[in-house]
Amino acid sequence: MEKFVVSARKYRPSNFGLVIGQSHVTSTLKNAIASGQVAQAFLFCGPRGVGKTTCARILAKALNCQNLTPDYEPCNECDSCVSFNNNTSYNIIEIDAASNNSVDDIRNLVEQVRYPPQSGKKKVYIIDEVHMLSSAAFNAFLKTLEEPPSYVVFILATTEKHKILPTILSRCQIFDFKRIKVDEIAQQLRIIAQKENIQAEYEALRLIAQKADGGMRDALSMFDMIANFSPERKITYQATLENLHILDYDYYFQVTDALLKEDVATAWLIFNEILEKGFDGHLFVVGLCEHLRNLLVCQDEQTVKLLEVSQETTQKYLEQAKEASVAFLATALQIGNQADLFYKNSKQPKLHVELMLLKMAYIKKAILLAAELEKKK
Ligand SMILES: [Zn+2]
């Protein structure tokens, strides 16, 4: 049987062009390579799993490539590129500062930096989670970072830029990596599913992408998990909901329908069902607010594009939006927002949410009543 390789490794981009969602970084890096003006110290900031280490590795490979493509990408064919791709290159040194953060660790590193590469052009040191270095370790590192030998490039990576000392920040070229958009992740998953002969429903891939919160690595490991869980290696919407313990957004459509009909009983019963399935009440409040916001967005043709959902779901939103007035949605959102703010302090969270639903269900009446009163004046 073929050895199983996790998708995050198997589909790790081998050049800048294959990196998803970070073109502002990759194009700047390629321009630097093209002009021969590559900095000696970089700081890659951003959430986990969005491609910081991947870009660092590609940059290291490109700096050592013997035969760059006309587009300034590593060729992935020369001896150097091959050794990078096989993880056997001596010109890339990766240090995880989370576990190697003492002064001694950094002194070791500084000592190594003194030796030029035996082959190739640049030695690239990638220091991951650099904010974890002790302040003594930071200080031991500072001088080397200030005047590195010409054959050395440092790439520091962090998820917590605010923890990096200003003295380090001022010595680095800084790149801010972004969370990757839901559709960009979902489309990438679809490509991988096709290559792996996995039947995947696009809605399911979007769910995975949403849950991954902008991180490709997390998305890929969820993708693997769900595919392996299914005997036929299928990724369906239902299986994904169950595996990732995500609340089906259909519930929000149902609750909103009930609220629009002033049917408090149904709204409460649906909420009860959600709790019985083990979901958190606060999650429901936040989800319902998001849903109401989406309906509000649908009230205007110009803002429909702000919806971050699939075509099919957009249609569902547009239909429900027709039933709801802007006044209803705005008031419901305000009530929902209050419930969200005070959820943590409420001593009876279930009642707290039920009251929220009750208030929302009587919005229409309240609006009518206000209009009546206005007439009588
Ligand atoms: Zn090459």
Tab-separated table of C-alpha atoms and ligand atoms in Angstrom:
chain	number	residue	atom	x	y	z
A	1	MET	CA	0.000	0.000	0.000
A	2	GLU	CA	1.143	3.484	-0.798
A	3	LYS	CA	2.443	5.328	2.216
A	4	PHE	CA	0.034	7.995	3.401
A	5	VAL	CA	1.528	11.462	3.320
A	6	VAL	CA	-0.442	14.231	4.995
A	7	SER	CA	-1.797	16.685	2.464
A	8	ALA	CA	-0.162	19.674	4.144
A	9	ARG	CA	3.217	18.130	3.320
A	10	LYS	CA	2.314	16.544	-0.001
A	11	TYR	CA	0.859	19.757	-1.396
A	12	ARG	CA	3.287	22.216	0.131
A	13	PRO	CA	3.925	24.830	-2.567
A	14	SER	CA	7.285	24.361	-4.254
A	15	ASN	CA	7.469	27.876	-5.687
A	16	PHE	CA	6.072	31.355	-4.995
A	17	GLY	CA	3.421	31.024	-7.700
A	18	LEU	CA	1.763	28.143	-5.861
A	19	VAL	CA	1.425	29.979	-2.550
A	20	ILE	CA	-2.231	30.819	-1.913
A	21	GLY	CA	-3.453	34.184	-0.652
A	22	GLN	CA	-0.120	35.934	-0.012
A	23	SER	CA	0.647	37.496	-3.383
A	24	HIS	CA	1.598	40.811	-1.709
A	25	VAL	CA	4.471	38.926	-0.067
A	26	THR	CA	5.527	36.627	-2.872
A	27	SER	CA	5.605	39.327	-5.543
A	28	THR	CA	7.749	41.599	-3.359
A	29	LEU	CA	10.145	38.747	-2.651
A	30	LYS	CA	10.413	37.889	-6.332
A	31	ASN	CA	11.093	41.528	-7.180
A	32	ALA	CA	13.852	41.578	-4.580
A	33	ILE	CA	15.415	38.465	-6.092
A	34	ALA	CA	15.113	39.952	-9.586
A	35	SER	CA	16.909	43.128	-8.565
A	36	GLY	CA	19.462	41.304	-6.417
A	37	GLN	CA	18.386	43.433	-3.456
A	38	VAL	CA	17.410	40.748	-1.008
A	39	ALA	CA	17.482	41.879	2.618
A	40	GLN	CA	19.550	39.921	5.112
A	41	ALA	CA	16.922	39.870	7.820
A	42	PHE	CA	13.209	39.328	7.426
A	43	LEU	CA	10.357	39.164	9.854
A	44	PHE	CA	7.352	37.176	8.666
A	45	CYS	CA	4.300	37.930	10.827
A	46	GLY	CA	0.828	36.462	10.708
A	47	PRO	CA	-1.574	33.833	11.989
A	48	ARG	CA	-0.586	30.173	12.136
A	49	GLY	CA	-0.648	28.009	9.056
A	50	VAL	CA	-0.926	30.745	6.425
A	51	GLY	CA	2.395	30.097	4.675
A	52	LYS	CA	5.149	31.879	6.620
A	53	THR	CA	7.504	28.910	6.845
A	54	THR	CA	6.571	27.795	3.362
A	55	CYS	CA	7.550	31.196	1.917
A	56	ALA	CA	10.733	31.180	3.998
A	57	ARG	CA	11.699	27.809	2.531
A	58	ILE	CA	10.944	28.892	-1.017
A	59	LEU	CA	12.992	32.038	-0.541
A	60	ALA	CA	15.899	29.984	0.825
A	61	LYS	CA	15.635	27.638	-2.145
A	62	ALA	CA	15.460	30.494	-4.651
A	63	LEU	CA	18.514	32.190	-3.134
A	64	ASN	CA	20.519	29.011	-3.687
A	65	CYS	CA	19.025	27.913	-7.003
A	66	GLN	CA	21.600	27.482	-9.763
A	67	ASN	CA	19.125	28.101	-12.530
A	68	LEU	CA	16.320	30.485	-11.597
A	69	THR	CA	13.384	30.535	-13.995
A	70	PRO	CA	12.836	33.694	-16.101
A	71	ASP	CA	10.118	34.535	-13.576
A	72	TYR	CA	12.649	34.404	-10.684
A	73	GLU	CA	11.261	31.219	-9.230
A	74	PRO	CA	13.442	28.340	-8.009
A	75	CYS	CA	13.792	25.781	-10.823
A	76	ASN	CA	13.092	22.764	-8.575
A	77	GLU	CA	15.456	20.768	-10.794
A	78	CYS	CA	19.061	21.802	-10.049
A	79	ASP	CA	21.123	19.939	-7.420
A	80	SER	CA	20.496	22.639	-4.864
A	81	CYS	CA	16.719	22.748	-5.389
A	82	VAL	CA	16.538	18.950	-5.280
A	83	SER	CA	18.406	18.854	-1.990
A	84	PHE	CA	16.054	21.499	-0.582
A	85	ASN	CA	13.035	19.512	-1.711
A	86	ASN	CA	14.466	16.343	-0.140
A	87	ASN	CA	15.220	18.178	3.103
A	88	THR	CA	18.923	17.378	2.757
A	89	SER	CA	20.310	20.845	2.073
A	90	TYR	CA	22.847	22.190	4.547
A	91	ASN	CA	21.998	25.738	3.559
A	92	ILE	CA	18.733	25.917	5.413
A	93	ILE	CA	18.688	25.750	9.179
A	94	GLU	CA	15.323	25.786	10.905
A	95	ILE	CA	15.133	26.578	14.577
A	96	ASP	CA	11.984	26.435	16.636
A	97	ALA	CA	12.387	29.168	19.213
A	98	ALA	CA	9.542	27.684	21.257
A	99	SER	CA	11.818	24.844	22.335
A	100	ASN	CA	15.285	26.373	21.773
A	101	ASN	CA	15.009	29.712	23.486
A	102	SER	CA	17.904	29.821	25.928
A	103	VAL	CA	20.988	32.025	25.671
A	104	ASP	CA	23.075	28.896	25.023
A	105	ASP	CA	20.905	27.905	22.078
A	106	ILE	CA	21.400	31.320	20.533
A	107	ARG	CA	25.156	31.319	21.244
A	108	ASN	CA	25.327	28.026	19.364
A	109	LEU	CA	23.522	29.608	16.473
A	110	VAL	CA	25.759	32.667	16.448
A	111	GLU	CA	28.773	30.329	16.427
A	112	GLN	CA	27.412	28.426	13.407
A	113	VAL	CA	26.786	31.637	11.506
A	114	ARG	CA	30.538	32.208	11.313
A	115	TYR	CA	31.006	29.352	8.836
A	116	PRO	CA	30.185	30.075	5.199
A	117	PRO	CA	28.207	27.532	3.180
A	118	GLN	CA	30.287	24.684	1.770
A	119	SER	CA	28.317	24.736	-1.437
A	120	GLY	CA	25.662	27.074	-2.753
A	121	LYS	CA	25.359	30.786	-2.116
A	122	LYS	CA	23.429	31.557	1.036
A	123	LYS	CA	22.880	29.981	4.381
A	124	VAL	CA	19.342	30.719	5.481
A	125	TYR	CA	18.360	30.569	9.131
A	126	ILE	CA	14.661	30.316	9.802
A	127	ILE	CA	13.767	31.063	13.402
A	128	ASP	CA	10.179	30.119	13.994
A	129	GLU	CA	8.080	31.517	16.866
A	130	VAL	CA	10.842	34.035	17.455
A	131	HIS	CA	8.784	35.864	20.101
A	132	MET	CA	9.479	32.900	22.413
A	133	LEU	CA	13.189	33.753	22.751
A	134	SER	CA	14.114	34.884	26.250
A	135	SER	CA	15.199	38.505	26.441
A	136	ALA	CA	18.753	37.411	27.234
A	137	ALA	CA	18.675	35.240	24.109
A	138	PHE	CA	17.324	38.165	22.088
A	139	ASN	CA	20.189	40.322	23.251
A	140	ALA	CA	22.780	37.665	22.415
A	141	PHE	CA	21.313	37.534	18.917
A	142	LEU	CA	21.083	41.264	18.292
A	143	LYS	CA	24.664	41.921	17.200
A	144	THR	CA	24.638	39.080	14.677
A	145	LEU	CA	21.343	40.292	13.306
A	146	GLU	CA	22.803	43.771	12.969
A	147	GLU	CA	25.857	42.727	10.977
A	148	PRO	CA	25.358	39.287	9.525
A	149	PRO	CA	28.072	37.867	7.222
A	150	SER	CA	27.200	38.430	3.554
A	151	TYR	CA	26.345	34.755	2.998
A	152	VAL	CA	23.703	34.678	5.743
A	153	VAL	CA	19.987	35.478	5.577
A	154	PHE	CA	17.789	35.395	8.663
A	155	ILE	CA	14.075	34.809	8.383
A	156	LEU	CA	12.293	35.281	11.679
A	157	ALA	CA	8.692	34.164	11.899
A	158	THR	CA	6.112	34.971	14.511
A	159	THR	CA	2.409	34.809	15.206
A	160	GLU	CA	2.804	37.594	17.777
A	161	LYS	CA	4.429	40.624	16.263
A	162	HIS	CA	3.620	42.834	19.263
A	163	LYS	CA	5.971	40.735	21.382
A	164	ILE	CA	8.990	41.462	19.180
A	165	LEU	CA	11.407	44.046	20.578
A	166	PRO	CA	11.644	47.286	18.596
A	167	THR	CA	15.402	46.731	18.243
A	168	ILE	CA	14.646	43.558	16.274
A	169	LEU	CA	11.798	45.090	14.275
A	170	SER	CA	13.978	47.959	13.095
A	171	ARG	CA	16.578	45.548	11.710
A	172	CYS	CA	14.210	43.437	9.653
A	173	GLN	CA	12.221	43.786	6.481
A	174	ILE	CA	8.714	43.030	7.726
A	175	PHE	CA	6.025	41.100	5.868
A	176	ASP	CA	2.511	40.724	7.204
A	177	PHE	CA	0.878	37.500	6.096
A	178	LYS	CA	-2.909	37.514	5.885
A	179	ARG	CA	-5.579	35.018	6.723
A	180	ILE	CA	-6.524	33.272	3.505
A	181	LYS	CA	-10.057	33.869	2.186
A	182	VAL	CA	-12.633	31.113	2.587
A	183	ASP	CA	-13.114	30.667	-1.139
A	184	GLU	CA	-9.391	30.600	-1.849
A	185	ILE	CA	-8.948	27.775	0.640
A	186	ALA	CA	-12.033	25.916	-0.570
A	187	GLN	CA	-10.881	26.112	-4.186
A	188	GLN	CA	-7.442	24.809	-3.266
A	189	LEU	CA	-9.084	21.927	-1.387
A	190	ARG	CA	-11.166	21.180	-4.447
A	191	ILE	CA	-8.033	20.920	-6.603
A	192	ILE	CA	-6.438	18.568	-4.090
A	193	ALA	CA	-9.612	16.481	-3.836
A	194	GLN	CA	-9.574	16.027	-7.610
A	195	LYS	CA	-5.930	14.963	-7.581
A	196	GLU	CA	-6.599	12.517	-4.761
A	197	ASN	CA	-9.749	11.125	-6.373
A	198	ILE	CA	-11.843	12.180	-3.418
A	199	GLN	CA	-15.444	13.141	-4.085
A	200	ALA	CA	-16.057	16.322	-2.190
A	201	GLU	CA	-19.110	18.553	-1.981
A	202	TYR	CA	-18.060	22.181	-2.382
A	203	GLU	CA	-20.253	23.260	0.542
A	204	ALA	CA	-18.310	20.812	2.709
A	205	LEU	CA	-14.998	22.279	1.571
A	206	ARG	CA	-16.280	25.753	2.395
A	207	LEU	CA	-17.212	24.580	5.880
A	208	ILE	CA	-13.685	23.269	6.378
A	209	ALA	CA	-12.271	26.547	5.105
A	210	GLN	CA	-14.463	28.538	7.489
A	211	LYS	CA	-13.504	26.418	10.451
A	212	ALA	CA	-9.814	26.761	9.525
A	213	ASP	CA	-10.157	30.525	9.976
A	214	GLY	CA	-7.782	31.503	7.201
A	215	GLY	CA	-5.141	28.863	7.794
A	216	MET	CA	-4.311	26.461	4.976
A	217	ARG	CA	-2.473	24.000	7.198
A	218	ASP	CA	-5.445	23.535	9.521
A	219	ALA	CA	-7.778	23.253	6.549
A	220	LEU	CA	-5.653	20.500	5.049
A	221	SER	CA	-5.488	18.477	8.240
A	222	MET	CA	-9.276	18.665	8.647
A	223	PHE	CA	-9.610	17.662	5.014
A	224	ASP	CA	-7.401	14.588	5.625
A	225	MET	CA	-9.275	13.680	8.769
A	226	ILE	CA	-12.702	13.761	7.128
A	227	ALA	CA	-11.549	11.942	3.995
A	228	ASN	CA	-9.968	9.180	6.081
A	229	PHE	CA	-12.992	8.935	8.319
A	230	SER	CA	-15.239	8.126	5.389
A	231	PRO	CA	-14.953	4.525	4.122
A	232	GLU	CA	-15.592	5.620	0.523
A	233	ARG	CA	-13.246	8.581	0.887
A	234	LYS	CA	-16.044	11.065	0.280
A	235	ILE	CA	-16.350	14.492	1.846
A	236	THR	CA	-20.012	15.358	2.296
A	237	TYR	CA	-21.591	18.395	3.901
A	238	GLN	CA	-23.302	16.270	6.560
A	239	ALA	CA	-20.183	14.306	7.509
A	240	THR	CA	-18.205	17.525	7.734
A	241	LEU	CA	-20.745	19.147	10.040
A	242	GLU	CA	-20.580	16.134	12.335
A	243	ASN	CA	-16.820	15.711	12.245
A	244	LEU	CA	-16.020	19.337	12.846
A	245	HIS	CA	-18.904	19.827	15.228
A	246	ILE	CA	-20.202	22.810	13.266
A	247	LEU	CA	-23.705	24.131	13.664
A	248	ASP	CA	-25.578	23.722	10.388
A	249	TYR	CA	-26.456	27.210	9.138
A	250	ASP	CA	-29.841	25.867	8.175
A	251	TYR	CA	-30.769	26.286	11.851
A	252	TYR	CA	-30.324	30.035	11.519
A	253	PHE	CA	-32.668	30.124	8.544
A	254	GLN	CA	-35.242	28.169	10.549
A	255	VAL	CA	-34.946	30.342	13.652
A	256	THR	CA	-35.225	33.502	11.568
A	257	ASP	CA	-38.317	32.127	9.826
A	258	ALA	CA	-39.880	31.514	13.230
A	259	LEU	CA	-38.965	35.005	14.444
A	260	LEU	CA	-40.488	36.591	11.356
A	261	LYS	CA	-43.707	34.667	12.034
A	262	GLU	CA	-43.612	35.787	15.697
A	263	ASP	CA	-43.503	32.114	16.578
A	264	VAL	CA	-41.544	32.157	19.845
A	265	ALA	CA	-42.281	28.494	20.666
A	266	THR	CA	-40.589	27.207	17.513
A	267	ALA	CA	-37.586	29.493	17.999
A	268	TRP	CA	-37.158	28.220	21.576
A	269	LEU	CA	-37.528	24.574	20.514
A	270	ILE	CA	-34.888	24.953	17.821
A	271	PHE	CA	-32.535	26.603	20.301
A	272	ASN	CA	-33.154	23.752	22.733
A	273	GLU	CA	-32.336	21.199	20.045
A	274	ILE	CA	-29.083	23.013	19.334
A	275	LEU	CA	-28.110	22.906	23.016
A	276	GLU	CA	-28.982	19.224	23.191
A	277	LYS	CA	-26.602	18.560	20.342
A	278	GLY	CA	-23.866	19.906	22.578
A	279	PHE	CA	-23.403	23.338	21.007
A	280	ASP	CA	-22.614	26.369	23.096
A	281	GLY	CA	-25.359	28.979	23.548
A	282	HIS	CA	-22.940	31.823	22.957
A	283	LEU	CA	-21.886	30.310	19.656
A	284	PHE	CA	-25.546	30.312	18.648
A	285	VAL	CA	-25.954	33.999	19.554
A	286	VAL	CA	-22.870	34.972	17.554
A	287	GLY	CA	-23.970	32.783	14.632
A	288	LEU	CA	-27.466	34.268	14.613
A	289	CYS	CA	-26.034	37.826	14.572
A	290	GLU	CA	-23.850	36.869	11.626
A	291	HIS	CA	-26.918	35.461	9.895
A	292	LEU	CA	-28.940	38.649	10.498
A	293	ARG	CA	-26.044	40.723	9.251
A	294	ASN	CA	-25.965	38.624	6.066
A	295	LEU	CA	-29.682	39.225	5.560
A	296	LEU	CA	-29.155	42.946	6.033
A	297	VAL	CA	-26.359	42.906	3.474
A	298	CYS	CA	-28.816	41.287	1.024
A	299	GLN	CA	-31.218	44.226	1.283
A	300	ASP	CA	-29.086	46.221	-1.113
A	301	GLU	CA	-27.837	44.962	-4.467
A	302	GLN	CA	-24.571	46.815	-3.985
A	303	THR	CA	-23.719	45.072	-0.737
A	304	VAL	CA	-24.716	41.520	-1.723
A	305	LYS	CA	-21.109	40.975	-2.727
A	306	LEU	CA	-20.090	41.349	0.924
A	307	LEU	CA	-21.626	37.921	1.557
A	308	GLU	CA	-18.880	35.362	2.002
A	309	VAL	CA	-20.964	32.334	1.100
A	310	SER	CA	-21.486	30.081	-1.921
A	311	GLN	CA	-23.821	30.891	-4.813
A	312	GLU	CA	-26.417	28.411	-3.596
A	313	THR	CA	-26.476	29.854	-0.092
A	314	THR	CA	-26.553	33.412	-1.430
A	315	GLN	CA	-29.827	32.461	-3.129
A	316	LYS	CA	-31.253	31.259	0.202
A	317	TYR	CA	-30.226	34.504	1.873
A	318	LEU	CA	-31.782	36.603	-0.880
A	319	GLU	CA	-35.070	34.751	-0.471
A	320	GLN	CA	-35.201	35.141	3.295
A	321	ALA	CA	-34.107	38.771	3.026
A	322	LYS	CA	-37.253	39.502	0.998
A	323	GLU	CA	-39.359	38.467	3.992
A	324	ALA	CA	-37.521	40.686	6.469
A	325	SER	CA	-37.612	44.471	6.638
A	326	VAL	CA	-34.525	46.575	7.316
A	327	ALA	CA	-36.172	47.842	10.525
A	328	PHE	CA	-36.666	44.270	11.745
A	329	LEU	CA	-33.108	43.231	10.913
A	330	ALA	CA	-31.487	46.310	12.405
A	331	THR	CA	-33.443	45.957	15.639
A	332	ALA	CA	-32.836	42.202	15.851
A	333	LEU	CA	-29.117	42.784	15.323
A	334	GLN	CA	-29.070	45.317	18.111
A	335	ILE	CA	-30.820	42.880	20.457
A	336	GLY	CA	-28.474	40.095	19.389
A	337	ASN	CA	-25.455	42.292	19.919
A	338	GLN	CA	-26.566	43.117	23.470
A	339	ALA	CA	-27.103	39.420	24.184
A	340	ASP	CA	-23.625	38.695	22.878
A	341	LEU	CA	-22.033	41.402	25.039
A	342	PHE	CA	-23.730	40.301	28.240
A	343	TYR	CA	-23.670	36.541	27.660
A	344	LYS	CA	-20.518	35.935	29.704
A	345	ASN	CA	-21.989	37.725	32.739
A	346	SER	CA	-25.388	36.116	32.664
A	347	LYS	CA	-26.064	33.636	35.448
A	348	GLN	CA	-28.692	31.792	33.443
A	349	PRO	CA	-27.300	31.638	29.930
A	350	LYS	CA	-30.159	29.561	28.531
A	351	LEU	CA	-32.778	32.021	29.759
A	352	HIS	CA	-30.594	34.860	28.515
A	353	VAL	CA	-30.772	33.519	24.953
A	354	GLU	CA	-34.476	32.678	25.239
A	355	LEU	CA	-35.213	36.266	26.250
A	356	MET	CA	-33.207	37.463	23.282
A	357	LEU	CA	-35.341	35.316	20.972
A	358	LEU	CA	-38.516	36.535	22.678
A	359	LYS	CA	-37.561	40.179	22.117
A	360	MET	CA	-36.670	39.478	18.522
A	361	ALA	CA	-39.984	37.745	17.884
A	362	TYR	CA	-41.898	40.834	19.036
A	363	ILE	CA	-40.019	43.367	16.966
A	364	LYS	CA	-42.689	43.482	14.273
A	365	LYS	CA	-45.385	44.129	16.872
A	366	ALA	CA	-43.271	46.820	18.480
A	367	ILE	CA	-42.736	48.516	15.136
A	368	LEU	CA	-46.493	48.459	14.390
A	369	LEU	CA	-47.298	49.767	17.843
A	370	ALA	CA	-44.864	52.621	17.444
A	371	ALA	CA	-46.462	53.514	14.116
A	372	GLU	CA	-49.925	53.466	15.687
A	373	LEU	CA	-48.810	55.749	18.471
A	374	GLU	CA	-47.224	58.052	15.945
A	375	LYS	CA	-50.573	58.317	14.092
A	376	LYS	CA	-52.479	59.151	17.271
A	377	LYS	CA	-50.201	62.064	18.104
B	1	ZN	ZN	17.156	25.291	-8.819
